[in-house]
GROMACS .gro file of N, CA and C in nm:
model
  540
    1ARG      N    1   1.224  -2.379  -0.577
    1ARG     CA    2   1.118  -2.473  -0.546
    1ARG      C    3   1.000  -2.399  -0.487
    2LEU      N    4   0.884  -2.436  -0.529
    2LEU     CA    5   0.764  -2.370  -0.481
    2LEU      C    6   0.701  -2.441  -0.363
    3ASP      N    7   0.735  -2.567  -0.340
    3ASP     CA    8   0.668  -2.643  -0.236
    3ASP      C    9   0.741  -2.640  -0.101
    4LEU      N   10   0.822  -2.540  -0.078
    4LEU     CA   11   0.894  -2.528   0.049
    4LEU      C   12   0.798  -2.485   0.159
    5PRO      N   13   0.819  -2.533   0.281
    5PRO     CA   14   0.730  -2.494   0.391
    5PRO      C   15   0.753  -2.349   0.431
    6PRO      N   16   0.652  -2.285   0.491
    6PRO     CA   17   0.671  -2.148   0.536
    6PRO      C   18   0.778  -2.144   0.645
    7ARG      N   19   0.845  -2.032   0.655
    7ARG     CA   20   0.951  -2.020   0.755
    7ARG      C   21   0.949  -1.879   0.812
    8ALA      N   22   0.941  -1.870   0.944
    8ALA     CA   23   0.942  -1.739   1.009
    8ALA      C   24   1.086  -1.689   1.016
    9TRP      N   25   1.102  -1.559   1.037
    9TRP     CA   26   1.234  -1.505   1.056
    9TRP      C   27   1.297  -1.571   1.177
   10THR      N   28   1.428  -1.575   1.185
   10THR     CA   29   1.493  -1.658   1.285
   10THR      C   30   1.543  -1.588   1.411
   11SER      N   31   1.573  -1.460   1.406
   11SER     CA   32   1.626  -1.396   1.526
   11SER      C   33   1.514  -1.366   1.626
   12PRO      N   34   1.545  -1.364   1.755
   12PRO     CA   35   1.442  -1.333   1.856
   12PRO      C   36   1.377  -1.196   1.832
   13GLU      N   37   1.455  -1.098   1.789
   13GLU     CA   38   1.398  -0.965   1.762
   13GLU      C   39   1.296  -0.971   1.649
   14ASP      N   40   1.331  -1.047   1.544
   14ASP     CA   41   1.239  -1.060   1.432
   14ASP      C   42   1.110  -1.130   1.476
   15ARG      N   43   1.126  -1.234   1.557
   15ARG     CA   44   1.008  -1.309   1.603
   15ARG      C   45   0.916  -1.219   1.685
   16ASP      N   46   0.973  -1.131   1.767
   16ASP     CA   47   0.891  -1.039   1.845
   16ASP      C   48   0.818  -0.941   1.754
   17MET      N   49   0.887  -0.895   1.651
   17MET     CA   50   0.829  -0.798   1.560
   17MET      C   51   0.711  -0.856   1.483
   18ILE      N   52   0.718  -0.984   1.450
   18ILE     CA   53   0.613  -1.045   1.369
   18ILE      C   54   0.524  -1.138   1.452
   19LYS      N   55   0.521  -1.118   1.581
   19LYS     CA   56   0.439  -1.202   1.670
   19LYS      C   57   0.296  -1.211   1.616
   20GLY      N   58   0.246  -1.331   1.609
   20GLY     CA   59   0.112  -1.352   1.557
   20GLY      C   60   0.106  -1.372   1.407
   21PHE      N   61   0.217  -1.353   1.338
   21PHE     CA   62   0.220  -1.377   1.194
   21PHE      C   63   0.335  -1.472   1.167
   22SER      N   64   0.302  -1.599   1.162
   22SER     CA   65   0.405  -1.703   1.156
   22SER      C   66   0.462  -1.728   1.017
   23HIS      N   67   0.418  -1.655   0.917
   23HIS     CA   68   0.463  -1.685   0.782
   23HIS      C   69   0.545  -1.575   0.718
   24ALA      N   70   0.609  -1.492   0.799
   24ALA     CA   71   0.699  -1.392   0.741
   24ALA      C   72   0.818  -1.465   0.680
   25GLY      N   73   0.865  -1.417   0.570
   25GLY     CA   74   0.975  -1.486   0.502
   25GLY      C   75   0.921  -1.573   0.391
   26ARG      N   76   0.976  -1.692   0.375
   26ARG     CA   77   0.936  -1.783   0.268
   26ARG      C   78   0.787  -1.813   0.272
   27GLN      N   79   0.723  -1.802   0.160
   27GLN     CA   80   0.580  -1.831   0.142
   27GLN      C   81   0.488  -1.738   0.221
   28CYS      N   82   0.537  -1.621   0.258
   28CYS     CA   83   0.454  -1.530   0.338
   28CYS      C   84   0.328  -1.486   0.265
   29TYR      N   85   0.330  -1.481   0.133
   29TYR     CA   86   0.213  -1.435   0.060
   29TYR      C   87   0.107  -1.544   0.046
   30ALA      N   88   0.142  -1.668   0.070
   30ALA     CA   89   0.043  -1.776   0.065
   30ALA      C   90  -0.068  -1.749   0.166
   31TYR      N   91  -0.031  -1.698   0.281
   31TYR     CA   92  -0.130  -1.667   0.385
   31TYR      C   93  -0.225  -1.558   0.336
   32VAL      N   94  -0.172  -1.454   0.275
   32VAL     CA   95  -0.255  -1.345   0.224
   32VAL      C   96  -0.348  -1.396   0.114
   33LEU      N   97  -0.296  -1.479   0.024
   33LEU     CA   98  -0.378  -1.537  -0.082
   33LEU      C   99  -0.489  -1.624  -0.023
   34ALA      N  100  -0.456  -1.701   0.080
   34ALA     CA  101  -0.555  -1.788   0.143
   34ALA      C  102  -0.665  -1.706   0.210
   35LYS      N  103  -0.628  -1.600   0.278
   35LYS     CA  104  -0.726  -1.519   0.350
   35LYS      C  105  -0.811  -1.434   0.255
   36ALA      N  106  -0.749  -1.371   0.157
   36ALA     CA  107  -0.822  -1.278   0.069
   36ALA      C  108  -0.878  -1.345  -0.056
   37GLY      N  109  -0.815  -1.453  -0.099
   37GLY     CA  110  -0.855  -1.519  -0.223
   37GLY      C  111  -0.780  -1.459  -0.342
   38VAL      N  112  -0.739  -1.544  -0.432
   38VAL     CA  113  -0.664  -1.502  -0.551
   38VAL      C  114  -0.743  -1.400  -0.631
   39GLU      N  115  -0.874  -1.416  -0.634
   39GLU     CA  116  -0.958  -1.324  -0.713
   39GLU      C  117  -0.954  -1.180  -0.660
   40SER      N  118  -0.905  -1.159  -0.540
   40SER     CA  119  -0.895  -1.024  -0.483
   40SER      C  120  -0.782  -0.942  -0.545
   41PHE      N  121  -0.692  -1.005  -0.617
   41PHE     CA  122  -0.574  -0.938  -0.669
   41PHE      C  123  -0.581  -0.923  -0.821
   42ASP      N  124  -0.535  -0.809  -0.870
   42ASP     CA  125  -0.528  -0.788  -1.014
   42ASP      C  126  -0.418  -0.870  -1.077
   43PHE      N  127  -0.306  -0.884  -1.005
   43PHE     CA  128  -0.196  -0.965  -1.055
   43PHE      C  129  -0.112  -1.015  -0.937
   44ILE      N  130  -0.039  -1.122  -0.963
   44ILE     CA  131   0.055  -1.179  -0.867
   44ILE      C  132   0.184  -1.199  -0.944
   45GLN      N  133   0.294  -1.144  -0.891
   45GLN     CA  134   0.418  -1.149  -0.967
   45GLN      C  135   0.513  -1.257  -0.918
   46ILE      N  136   0.588  -1.309  -1.012
   46ILE     CA  137   0.699  -1.399  -0.985
   46ILE      C  138   0.824  -1.314  -0.998
   47GLN      N  139   0.895  -1.291  -0.890
   47GLN     CA  140   1.009  -1.200  -0.891
   47GLN      C  141   1.138  -1.273  -0.930
   48LEU      N  142   1.178  -1.257  -1.053
   48LEU     CA  143   1.304  -1.314  -1.100
   48LEU      C  144   1.417  -1.212  -1.088
   49TYR      N  145   1.384  -1.086  -1.064
   49TYR     CA  146   1.482  -0.979  -1.071
   49TYR      C  147   1.560  -0.952  -0.943
   50GLU      N  148   1.525  -1.014  -0.833
   50GLU     CA  149   1.598  -0.988  -0.709
   50GLU      C  150   1.745  -1.028  -0.723
   51GLY      N  151   1.833  -0.959  -0.652
   51GLY     CA  152   1.975  -0.989  -0.657
   51GLY      C  153   2.004  -1.132  -0.614
   52TYR      N  154   2.084  -1.199  -0.692
   52TYR     CA  155   2.126  -1.337  -0.668
   52TYR      C  156   2.007  -1.432  -0.653
   53ALA      N  157   1.903  -1.410  -0.729
   53ALA     CA  158   1.782  -1.492  -0.723
   53ALA      C  159   1.810  -1.633  -0.772
   54PRO      N  160   1.732  -1.731  -0.728
   54PRO     CA  161   1.749  -1.869  -0.776
   54PRO      C  162   1.742  -1.881  -0.929
   55TYR      N  163   1.658  -1.802  -0.992
   55TYR     CA  164   1.649  -1.805  -1.138
   55TYR      C  165   1.785  -1.775  -1.200
   56LEU      N  166   1.851  -1.672  -1.152
   56LEU     CA  167   1.982  -1.634  -1.204
   56LEU      C  168   2.082  -1.748  -1.187
   57TYR      N  169   2.082  -1.811  -1.071
   57TYR     CA  170   2.171  -1.923  -1.045
   57TYR      C  171   2.146  -2.038  -1.144
   58GLU      N  172   2.019  -2.068  -1.164
   58GLU     CA  173   1.983  -2.179  -1.253
   58GLU      C  174   2.029  -2.155  -1.396
   59VAL      N  175   2.009  -2.034  -1.448
   59VAL     CA  176   2.042  -2.011  -1.589
   59VAL      C  177   2.190  -1.980  -1.612
   60THR      N  178   2.260  -1.930  -1.510
   60THR     CA  179   2.401  -1.899  -1.530
   60THR      C  180   2.492  -2.011  -1.481
   61ARG      N  181   2.471  -2.060  -1.363
   61ARG     CA  182   2.559  -2.164  -1.306
   61ARG      C  183   2.521  -2.304  -1.350
   62MET      N  184   2.390  -2.332  -1.351
   62MET     CA  185   2.344  -2.466  -1.386
   62MET      C  186   2.315  -2.480  -1.536
   63ARG      N  187   2.325  -2.369  -1.610
   63ARG     CA  188   2.305  -2.366  -1.755
   63ARG      C  189   2.166  -2.415  -1.798
   64LYS      N  190   2.067  -2.391  -1.716
   64LYS     CA  191   1.930  -2.426  -1.752
   64LYS      C  192   1.881  -2.330  -1.859
   65ASP      N  193   1.801  -2.381  -1.951
   65ASP     CA  194   1.743  -2.297  -2.054
   65ASP      C  195   1.655  -2.191  -1.985
   66PRO      N  196   1.674  -2.062  -2.018
   66PRO     CA  197   1.597  -1.956  -1.953
   66PRO      C  198   1.445  -1.970  -1.968
   67VAL      N  199   1.399  -2.014  -2.084
   67VAL     CA  200   1.255  -2.032  -2.103
   67VAL      C  201   1.206  -2.145  -2.013
   68ASP      N  202   1.281  -2.254  -2.007
   68ASP     CA  203   1.242  -2.366  -1.919
   68ASP      C  204   1.239  -2.322  -1.772
   69ALA      N  205   1.334  -2.239  -1.733
   69ALA     CA  206   1.338  -2.192  -1.594
   69ALA      C  207   1.217  -2.104  -1.562
   70ILE      N  208   1.175  -2.021  -1.656
   70ILE     CA  209   1.053  -1.941  -1.635
   70ILE      C  210   0.931  -2.032  -1.631
   71MET      N  211   0.925  -2.125  -1.725
   71MET     CA  212   0.809  -2.214  -1.733
   71MET      C  213   0.796  -2.304  -1.610
   72GLU      N  214   0.907  -2.342  -1.552
   72GLU     CA  215   0.901  -2.421  -1.428
   72GLU      C  216   0.823  -2.344  -1.321
   73ARG      N  217   0.846  -2.216  -1.314
   73ARG     CA  218   0.777  -2.132  -1.216
   73ARG      C  219   0.630  -2.109  -1.256
   74VAL      N  220   0.607  -2.080  -1.383
   74VAL     CA  221   0.470  -2.061  -1.430
   74VAL      C  222   0.389  -2.189  -1.405
   75ASN      N  223   0.444  -2.303  -1.444
   75ASN     CA  224   0.374  -2.430  -1.426
   75ASN      C  225   0.348  -2.459  -1.278
   76GLY      N  226   0.443  -2.423  -1.192
   76GLY     CA  227   0.424  -2.444  -1.049
   76GLY      C  228   0.309  -2.363  -0.993
   77PHE      N  229   0.299  -2.238  -1.035
   77PHE     CA  230   0.188  -2.154  -0.987
   77PHE      C  231   0.055  -2.195  -1.048
   78VAL      N  232   0.054  -2.221  -1.178
   78VAL     CA  233  -0.071  -2.257  -1.244
   78VAL      C  234  -0.119  -2.395  -1.198
   79GLY      N  235  -0.027  -2.490  -1.190
   79GLY     CA  236  -0.063  -2.625  -1.147
   79GLY      C  237  -0.096  -2.633  -0.998
   80GLY      N  238  -0.037  -2.544  -0.922
   80GLY     CA  239  -0.064  -2.538  -0.779
   80GLY      C  240   0.038  -2.614  -0.696
   81TYR      N  241   0.054  -2.569  -0.573
   81TYR     CA  242   0.138  -2.636  -0.476
   81TYR      C  243   0.081  -2.609  -0.336
   82VAL      N  244   0.103  -2.701  -0.246
   82VAL     CA  245   0.045  -2.692  -0.112
   82VAL      C  246   0.146  -2.632  -0.014
   83VAL      N  247   0.099  -2.538   0.065
   83VAL     CA  248   0.178  -2.481   0.174
   83VAL      C  249   0.116  -2.533   0.303
   84ASN      N  250   0.197  -2.595   0.387
   84ASN     CA  251   0.150  -2.652   0.513
   84ASN      C  252   0.169  -2.556   0.629
   85GLU      N  253   0.109  -2.591   0.740
   85GLU     CA  254   0.122  -2.518   0.866
   85GLU      C  255   0.069  -2.375   0.856
   86MET      N  256  -0.039  -2.358   0.782
   86MET     CA  257  -0.102  -2.227   0.771
   86MET      C  258  -0.192  -2.204   0.891
   87PRO      N  259  -0.193  -2.083   0.947
   87PRO     CA  260  -0.278  -2.055   1.063
   87PRO      C  261  -0.422  -2.022   1.020
   88LEU      N  262  -0.484  -2.115   0.949
   88LEU     CA  263  -0.620  -2.096   0.899
   88LEU      C  264  -0.716  -2.181   0.981
   89LYS      N  265  -0.834  -2.131   1.008
   89LYS     CA  266  -0.933  -2.207   1.084
   89LYS      C  267  -0.985  -2.326   1.005
   90SER      N  268  -0.995  -2.311   0.873
   90SER     CA  269  -1.052  -2.417   0.790
   90SER      C  270  -0.958  -2.536   0.772
   91SER      N  271  -0.828  -2.510   0.760
   91SER     CA  272  -0.732  -2.618   0.735
   91SER      C  273  -0.590  -2.564   0.752
   92PRO      N  274  -0.497  -2.648   0.800
   92PRO     CA  275  -0.358  -2.602   0.809
   92PRO      C  276  -0.284  -2.606   0.675
   93GLU      N  277  -0.353  -2.651   0.571
   93GLU     CA  278  -0.293  -2.657   0.438
   93GLU      C  279  -0.367  -2.562   0.345
   94TYR      N  280  -0.291  -2.504   0.253
   94TYR     CA  281  -0.352  -2.419   0.151
   94TYR      C  282  -0.284  -2.446   0.019
   95GLU      N  283  -0.363  -2.465  -0.086
   95GLU     CA  284  -0.306  -2.485  -0.219
   95GLU      C  285  -0.299  -2.351  -0.290
   96VAL      N  286  -0.178  -2.308  -0.321
   96VAL     CA  287  -0.156  -2.186  -0.398
   96VAL      C  288  -0.172  -2.224  -0.545
   97LYS      N  289  -0.267  -2.162  -0.610
   97LYS     CA  290  -0.294  -2.191  -0.751
   97LYS      C  291  -0.333  -2.060  -0.818
   98ILE      N  292  -0.252  -2.017  -0.915
   98ILE     CA  293  -0.270  -1.888  -0.979
   98ILE      C  294  -0.294  -1.909  -1.129
   99PRO      N  295  -0.402  -1.854  -1.184
   99PRO     CA  296  -0.422  -1.868  -1.329
   99PRO      C  297  -0.322  -1.783  -1.407
  100PRO      N  298  -0.287  -1.822  -1.529
  100PRO     CA  299  -0.191  -1.743  -1.608
  100PRO      C  300  -0.236  -1.598  -1.624
  101SER      N  301  -0.365  -1.574  -1.631
  101SER     CA  302  -0.417  -1.439  -1.651
  101SER      C  303  -0.388  -1.345  -1.534
  102LYS      N  304  -0.339  -1.399  -1.422
  102LYS     CA  305  -0.302  -1.315  -1.307
  102LYS      C  306  -0.151  -1.310  -1.285
  103LEU      N  307  -0.075  -1.390  -1.359
  103LEU     CA  308   0.070  -1.396  -1.337
  103LEU      C  309   0.144  -1.285  -1.412
  104VAL      N  310   0.233  -1.218  -1.341
  104VAL     CA  311   0.321  -1.118  -1.398
  104VAL      C  312   0.465  -1.162  -1.367
  105ILE      N  313   0.549  -1.163  -1.468
  105ILE     CA  314   0.688  -1.206  -1.452
  105ILE      C  315   0.774  -1.084  -1.422
  106GLY      N  316   0.835  -1.080  -1.304
  106GLY     CA  317   0.923  -0.970  -1.264
  106GLY      C  318   1.064  -0.995  -1.316
  107ILE      N  319   1.108  -0.911  -1.410
  107ILE     CA  320   1.240  -0.929  -1.473
  107ILE      C  321   1.327  -0.807  -1.446
  108GLY      N  322   1.455  -0.822  -1.466
  108GLY     CA  323   1.548  -0.711  -1.449
  108GLY      C  324   1.542  -0.616  -1.567
  109ASN      N  325   1.586  -0.494  -1.544
  109ASN     CA  326   1.595  -0.397  -1.654
  109ASN      C  327   1.697  -0.447  -1.756
  110ARG      N  328   1.697  -0.389  -1.871
  110ARG     CA  329   1.783  -0.436  -1.980
  110ARG      C  330   1.932  -0.417  -1.951
  111TRP      N  331   1.966  -0.325  -1.864
  111TRP     CA  332   2.107  -0.298  -1.833
  111TRP      C  333   2.163  -0.393  -1.726
  112CYS      N  334   2.084  -0.487  -1.677
  112CYS     CA  335   2.133  -0.578  -1.572
  112CYS      C  336   2.259  -0.652  -1.618
  113ASP      N  337   2.342  -0.686  -1.522
  113ASP     CA  338   2.473  -0.744  -1.552
  113ASP      C  339   2.473  -0.894  -1.574
  114GLY      N  340   2.368  -0.964  -1.537
  114GLY     CA  341   2.366  -1.109  -1.551
  114GLY      C  342   2.454  -1.178  -1.449
  115VAL      N  343   2.507  -1.104  -1.353
  115VAL     CA  344   2.590  -1.161  -1.246
  115VAL      C  345   2.515  -1.151  -1.113
  116LYS      N  346   2.473  -1.032  -1.077
  116LYS     CA  347   2.394  -1.013  -0.956
  116LYS      C  348   2.244  -1.011  -0.989
  117PHE      N  349   2.209  -0.951  -1.101
  117PHE     CA  350   2.069  -0.939  -1.143
  117PHE      C  351   2.051  -1.008  -1.278
  118CYS      N  352   1.942  -1.082  -1.291
  118CYS     CA  353   1.921  -1.158  -1.415
  118CYS      C  354   1.904  -1.066  -1.535
  119LYS      N  355   1.968  -1.104  -1.642
  119LYS     CA  356   1.954  -1.034  -1.769
  119LYS      C  357   1.877  -1.128  -1.861
  120ILE      N  358   1.756  -1.089  -1.894
  120ILE     CA  359   1.669  -1.177  -1.973
  120ILE      C  360   1.643  -1.112  -2.109
  121ASP      N  361   1.667  -1.186  -2.213
  121ASP     CA  362   1.643  -1.139  -2.348
  121ASP      C  363   1.492  -1.130  -2.370
  122PRO      N  364   1.443  -1.025  -2.435
  122PRO     CA  365   1.300  -1.014  -2.465
  122PRO      C  366   1.245  -1.134  -2.543
  123LYS      N  367   1.329  -1.198  -2.625
  123LYS     CA  368   1.286  -1.317  -2.698
  123LYS      C  369   1.253  -1.432  -2.602
  124THR      N  370   1.325  -1.439  -2.490
  124THR     CA  371   1.297  -1.540  -2.388
  124THR      C  372   1.159  -1.519  -2.329
  125ILE      N  373   1.126  -1.393  -2.302
  125ILE     CA  374   0.994  -1.362  -2.246
  125ILE      C  375   0.886  -1.398  -2.347
  126ARG      N  376   0.910  -1.365  -2.474
  126ARG     CA  377   0.811  -1.397  -2.578
  126ARG      C  378   0.791  -1.549  -2.588
  127LYS      N  379   0.900  -1.624  -2.586
  127LYS     CA  380   0.889  -1.770  -2.595
  127LYS      C  381   0.815  -1.828  -2.474
  128ALA      N  382   0.842  -1.775  -2.356
  128ALA     CA  383   0.772  -1.822  -2.235
  128ALA      C  384   0.624  -1.786  -2.242
  129TYR      N  385   0.595  -1.667  -2.293
  129TYR     CA  386   0.455  -1.625  -2.310
  129TYR      C  387   0.384  -1.719  -2.407
  130ASP      N  388   0.446  -1.745  -2.522
  130ASP     CA  389   0.386  -1.832  -2.622
  130ASP      C  390   0.367  -1.973  -2.568
  131ARG      N  391   0.466  -2.023  -2.496
  131ARG     CA  392   0.455  -2.158  -2.440
  131ARG      C  393   0.342  -2.163  -2.336
  132THR      N  394   0.329  -2.057  -2.255
  132THR     CA  395   0.220  -2.051  -2.158
  132THR      C  396   0.086  -2.052  -2.229
  133LYS      N  397   0.075  -1.972  -2.334
  133LYS     CA  398  -0.050  -1.964  -2.410
  133LYS      C  399  -0.083  -2.098  -2.476
  134ASN      N  400   0.018  -2.165  -2.533
  134ASN     CA  401  -0.005  -2.294  -2.597
  134ASN      C  402  -0.043  -2.402  -2.495
  135THR      N  403   0.012  -2.393  -2.375
  135THR     CA  404  -0.014  -2.494  -2.272
  135THR      C  405  -0.147  -2.472  -2.201
  136TYR      N  406  -0.179  -2.347  -2.170
  136TYR     CA  407  -0.295  -2.317  -2.087
  136TYR      C  408  -0.408  -2.243  -2.159
  137GLY      N  409  -0.390  -2.213  -2.286
  137GLY     CA  410  -0.494  -2.144  -2.359
  137GLY      C  411  -0.493  -1.993  -2.340
  138GLU      N  412  -0.403  -1.944  -2.257
  138GLU     CA  413  -0.386  -1.800  -2.235
  138GLU      C  414  -0.244  -1.776  -2.188
  139GLY      N  415  -0.190  -1.661  -2.225
  139GLY     CA  416  -0.056  -1.625  -2.182
  139GLY      C  417  -0.058  -1.565  -2.042
  140PHE      N  418   0.059  -1.547  -1.983
  140PHE     CA  419   0.063  -1.476  -1.855
  140PHE      C  420   0.028  -1.330  -1.879
  141LEU      N  421  -0.009  -1.260  -1.774
  141LEU     CA  422  -0.062  -1.124  -1.785
  141LEU      C  423   0.039  -1.025  -1.841
  142GLY      N  424   0.165  -1.035  -1.801
  142GLY     CA  425   0.265  -0.940  -1.849
  142GLY      C  426   0.394  -0.950  -1.771
  143THR      N  427   0.473  -0.844  -1.780
  143THR     CA  428   0.601  -0.838  -1.709
  143THR      C  429   0.609  -0.708  -1.631
  144MET      N  430   0.701  -0.704  -1.539
  144MET     CA  431   0.729  -0.582  -1.465
  144MET      C  432   0.875  -0.583  -1.426
  145PHE      N  433   0.927  -0.467  -1.391
  145PHE     CA  434   1.064  -0.458  -1.341
  145PHE      C  435   1.073  -0.341  -1.246
  146TRP      N  436   1.193  -0.313  -1.195
  146TRP     CA  437   1.210  -0.216  -1.087
  146TRP      C  438   1.131  -0.088  -1.108
  147THR      N  439   1.178  -0.005  -1.197
  147THR     CA  440   1.117   0.125  -1.215
  147THR      C  441   1.149   0.178  -1.354
  148VAL      N  442   1.056   0.248  -1.411
  148VAL     CA  443   1.078   0.305  -1.543
  148VAL      C  444   1.189   0.410  -1.537
  149ASN      N  445   1.202   0.477  -1.423
  149ASN     CA  446   1.307   0.579  -1.408
  149ASN      C  447   1.448   0.522  -1.420
  150GLU      N  448   1.462   0.392  -1.398
  150GLU     CA  449   1.593   0.328  -1.407
  150GLU      C  450   1.610   0.251  -1.537
  151GLU      N  451   1.529   0.278  -1.633
  151GLU     CA  452   1.533   0.206  -1.760
  151GLU      C  453   1.655   0.239  -1.844
  152GLY      N  454   1.711   0.354  -1.829
  152GLY     CA  455   1.826   0.393  -1.910
  152GLY      C  456   1.794   0.516  -1.992
  153GLU      N  457   1.898   0.576  -2.045
  153GLU     CA  458   1.883   0.702  -2.118
  153GLU      C  459   1.846   0.682  -2.265
  154ASP      N  460   1.892   0.574  -2.326
  154ASP     CA  461   1.866   0.555  -2.469
  154ASP      C  462   1.769   0.441  -2.490
  155GLU      N  463   1.704   0.439  -2.604
  155GLU     CA  464   1.600   0.341  -2.632
  155GLU      C  465   1.651   0.197  -2.626
  156GLU      N  466   1.774   0.173  -2.669
  156GLU     CA  467   1.829   0.038  -2.670
  156GLU      C  468   1.846  -0.021  -2.529
  157SER      N  469   1.858   0.063  -2.429
  157SER     CA  470   1.876   0.012  -2.292
  157SER      C  471   1.743  -0.005  -2.219
  158ARG      N  472   1.634   0.026  -2.284
  158ARG     CA  473   1.503   0.021  -2.219
  158ARG      C  474   1.432  -0.110  -2.247
  159MET      N  475   1.409  -0.188  -2.143
  159MET     CA  476   1.342  -0.317  -2.157
  159MET      C  477   1.199  -0.301  -2.207
  160ALA      N  478   1.127  -0.198  -2.162
  160ALA     CA  479   0.989  -0.179  -2.207
  160ALA      C  480   0.983  -0.164  -2.359
  161HIS      N  481   1.075  -0.088  -2.416
  161HIS     CA  482   1.079  -0.070  -2.562
  161HIS      C  483   1.116  -0.201  -2.632
  162ALA      N  484   1.212  -0.272  -2.574
  162ALA     CA  485   1.255  -0.399  -2.636
  162ALA      C  486   1.143  -0.503  -2.633
  163LEU      N  487   1.070  -0.509  -2.523
  163LEU     CA  488   0.958  -0.603  -2.515
  163LEU      C  489   0.848  -0.565  -2.613
  164LYS      N  490   0.820  -0.438  -2.622
  164LYS     CA  491   0.717  -0.392  -2.716
  164LYS      C  492   0.754  -0.431  -2.859
  165ARG      N  493   0.880  -0.407  -2.894
  165ARG     CA  494   0.926  -0.444  -3.029
  165ARG      C  495   0.915  -0.594  -3.051
  166GLU      N  496   0.957  -0.671  -2.953
  166GLU     CA  497   0.953  -0.817  -2.967
  166GLU      C  498   0.811  -0.868  -2.987
  167PHE      N  499   0.719  -0.818  -2.910
  167PHE     CA  500   0.582  -0.868  -2.922
  167PHE      C  501   0.511  -0.814  -3.046
  168GLN      N  502   0.541  -0.695  -3.086
  168GLN     CA  503   0.479  -0.641  -3.208
  168GLN      C  504   0.541  -0.699  -3.333
  169ASN      N  505   0.670  -0.728  -3.332
  169ASN     CA  506   0.737  -0.785  -3.449
  169ASN      C  507   0.695  -0.929  -3.475
  170GLN      N  508   0.668  -1.002  -3.370
  170GLN     CA  509   0.629  -1.142  -3.387
  170GLN      C  510   0.493  -1.154  -3.455
  171HIS      N  511   0.401  -1.069  -3.415
  171HIS     CA  512   0.266  -1.074  -3.469
  171HIS      C  513   0.220  -0.931  -3.497
  172PRO      N  514   0.258  -0.874  -3.611
  172PRO     CA  515   0.222  -0.735  -3.641
  172PRO      C  516   0.072  -0.710  -3.628
  173GLY      N  517   0.040  -0.601  -3.560
  173GLY     CA  518  -0.099  -0.563  -3.542
  173GLY      C  519  -0.167  -0.629  -3.423
  174GLU      N  520  -0.107  -0.734  -3.367
  174GLU     CA  521  -0.168  -0.803  -3.253
  174GLU      C  522  -0.120  -0.741  -3.123
  175THR      N  523  -0.209  -0.719  -3.032
  175THR     CA  524  -0.171  -0.663  -2.900
  175THR      C  525  -0.227  -0.751  -2.790
  176SER      N  526  -0.201  -0.881  -2.796
  176SER     CA  527  -0.252  -0.973  -2.695
  176SER      C  528  -0.171  -0.967  -2.566
  177TYR      N  529  -0.061  -0.896  -2.566
  177TYR     CA  530   0.027  -0.890  -2.450
  177TYR      C  531   0.001  -0.764  -2.372
  178GLY      N  532  -0.120  -0.749  -2.322
  178GLY     CA  533  -0.154  -0.632  -2.242
  178GLY      C  534  -0.154  -0.506  -2.327
  179GLU      N  535  -0.156  -0.395  -2.262
  179GLU     CA  536  -0.155  -0.266  -2.328
  179GLU      C  537  -0.012  -0.221  -2.349
  180LEU      N  538   0.046  -0.250  -2.463
  180LEU     CA  539   0.183  -0.214  -2.493
  180LEU      C  540   0.184  -0.072  -2.545
   0.00000   0.00000   0.00000
């Protein structure tokens, strides 16, 4: 859910460490976006790759369609959601609203197990990209994952290569998906 209220860390030690910054933890970046403005950033990522992430739970345990689960997040950011109790002089509320052209989908490497880390088929990313483009007139900016050094030894285990193939095979000669 994107509309959850901000929440500070809970232990007294954590509270001392973050004194004066009440939004550490959930929605902590909403404050940065409010202060700096979305236009200050080249991209903003949706992290699906974290261990035991809600996305993984939804697609494995709840059997949600992976494209629908990505689009729920894309639609939430593009459509906007309000974060309350922000320490802003102008208003205690801030609407987080990110255009597709700034969204980057953080996915797991191709070798992920689908148990602790989400394993996403490149076709799923392509379908989510196409659906974003059809809905908003532009696709999301791209994808990212942990590190290229952890991509694997052979080409078949490398997500970057698989994504490149997927996007080039769908529309030969077209490079609308960033610099592949």
